[in-house]
Amino acid sequence: MTAMIGVLLVWLVGALVEQRAMAALQARSAASAALHAAVLRSELDKQRALPLVLADDADVKAALATRSAPRLEALSRKLEALGTQARTAAVYAIATDGITVAANNWRLPTSFVGADYRFRPYFTKALRDGYAEQFALGTVSRKPGLYLARRVDGPSGPLGVVVVKLEFDGVEAAWRAIGEPAFVVDRQGLVLIASEPRWRFLSRDPLPQASRDALRAQGQYGKATFAPLPLRSASGTVVRTDTPRAERQIETRLREIAPGWTLHLLSTAVPAEQAATAARWITALVWTLLNAALLWLWVRRRRISLAAQRDREARLELERRVKARTQDLTQANRALSHEVEERQRTETRLRSLQADLIQANKLASLGQITAGVAHEINQPVATIRASADNGLLLLSCGDREAAGQTLTTIVAMTERIGRITDELRAFSRKADGRVEPTLVTEVIDGSVLLTASRSRRQEARLVRQGEAGGLSVLGERVRLEQVLVNLLQNAFEAVEDRKDGVVTVTVRDRGDMVDVAVSDNGSGLAPEVEAALFTPFLTTKPRGLGLGLVIARDIAADFGGDLTATSAPGQGATFTLTLRKAVP
């Protein structure tokens, strides 16, 4: 009877400890699965925006509409630059007849240009529905990846489809570094992405023969057999059958991390088994000691104190081990929470750095105009000094009328210095993000004042045309001045080698929109420079970062406007800032 009770007690304690340990491991596995999913979602979200932007790109539309060789070559160059910057596996444009007309690998022997992709479901679906995604092996590279396709629409209907291929080598490598097997399956249970490369295109559960034949007929998975994964269900867990020692694994699933995709994470259940085994052994030991103590009490009552002491020591040891194990699990959970919080802080710092980038660009421009502003201030200061000396002389001579005129000159020069410093202080102030009616004349006056010394230093003539005194636009004066100062500085640089340099600022009222155009009579832009003018980090200046025009265009977009450029070799360049008119 005593032995039966002991066996039952040992089994119950082991089951309870294992249940609690499994719950803690499952919680940790769920947090780890969320981290895996965050890595995958970050990669997907970063790339999904690219086909959306390309589908609305004017160069893409023009190339697909005209199919002219120069435009298609220019588009291939642009896609080549974008592919390098965005670190995409492939980006290409397909005409409505299914023929690829431009691609980022157009220079390579494996170029997609000229390939017929009418057989690809992502092409036909995107052309029909506007957007499509498909996971498949590449026809040339034979590497698996997710194809993101979006239709390009023109005034008369579809012009074609832009496609971005996303490969997950980096995501899989990051998962392998974490050390826990992870994989993603689609709605059919087919493995698409896996930290174990040999698991790709296997199925989580056995597929019917008809389903396997249908997948093989599609041809998008190569020679995959679609065999089931080496996993066997066992008491709420799974057992890996492809390892020398079959271990129980906790399988955590996160559904819909992407449309139709489910993330599976396998975490070892060995710690829970070890905890249960230890608890059973300890319980058995305690039970044995207790029975031994009772027997010893029945035999010799004088040894009851010793038996009780042993019993207390055994219980304390059990509590210590359970407490130590609990502390280990708590520390692991805290460490994981700290990692999640650190990632959130990193994302917050990234958003702050993106906002500071605009301010840094403005301060860089401020540094370029500081010397000119100093010259603007030195001139009235010298006039003030001379007038003050003259005033003292006139007062000593008793000529109060002439002294008064001299003081009036000093006041006017002081007001001029005040206007210059006020404009410089306002320009350096960090923008607060508000959008409000702003007078166009005030924006142009401030920008011209900040760049006036540079135009005089280069002997360039500034011409203003078409200004309307009460014309207002929706924006913020500080950021609009930042855009115009950037455009004016570029224009003055373009004519610095010309003795007859002219920079023209023209304001045009187009009903709901207002155009502010900055033109120069410099040498103009080379075609390859003009094609990549608004591409980040591309610049022709020795010390430029290639961000000025990109930031200026982003500021215009924030106000619901746009920044465009036109140029003809030898005839100068024109940058047009289009803004929404403020309704009175």
GROMACS .gro file of N, CA and C in nm, residues 387 391 395 402-412:
model
   42
  387SER      N    1   2.928  10.653  -3.922
  387SER     CA    2   2.825  10.753  -3.891
  387SER      C    3   2.835  10.799  -3.747
  391GLY      N    4   2.887  11.167  -3.631
  391GLY     CA    5   2.789  11.232  -3.544
  391GLY      C    6   2.855  11.301  -3.427
  395LEU      N    7   2.826  11.694  -3.346
  395LEU     CA    8   2.777  11.746  -3.217
  395LEU      C    9   2.878  11.840  -3.153
  402ALA      N   10   2.254  11.816  -3.882
  402ALA     CA   11   2.334  11.716  -3.952
  402ALA      C   12   2.360  11.594  -3.863
  403ALA      N   13   2.377  11.618  -3.730
  403ALA     CA   14   2.395  11.506  -3.638
  403ALA      C   15   2.271  11.419  -3.632
  404GLY      N   16   2.154  11.482  -3.638
  404GLY     CA   17   2.029  11.404  -3.638
  404GLY      C   18   2.017  11.317  -3.760
  405GLN      N   19   2.055  11.370  -3.877
  405GLN     CA   20   2.051  11.287  -3.999
  405GLN      C   21   2.147  11.168  -3.987
  406THR      N   22   2.262  11.192  -3.924
  406THR     CA   23   2.358  11.083  -3.905
  406THR      C   24   2.301  10.975  -3.815
  407LEU      N   25   2.232  11.016  -3.706
  407LEU     CA   26   2.169  10.917  -3.616
  407LEU      C   27   2.059  10.840  -3.689
  408THR      N   28   1.986  10.908  -3.779
  408THR     CA   29   1.882  10.838  -3.858
  408THR      C   30   1.946  10.730  -3.945
  409THR      N   31   2.062  10.759  -4.000
  409THR     CA   32   2.134  10.657  -4.079
  409THR      C   33   2.173  10.538  -3.993
  410ILE      N   34   2.219  10.567  -3.869
  410ILE     CA   35   2.257  10.458  -3.778
  410ILE      C   36   2.137  10.371  -3.746
  411VAL      N   37   2.021  10.434  -3.722
  411VAL     CA   38   1.898  10.356  -3.694
  411VAL      C   39   1.863  10.267  -3.812
  412ALA      N   40   1.872  10.319  -3.935
  412ALA     CA   41   1.837  10.239  -4.053
  412ALA      C   42   1.932  10.121  -4.068
   0.00000   0.00000   0.00000
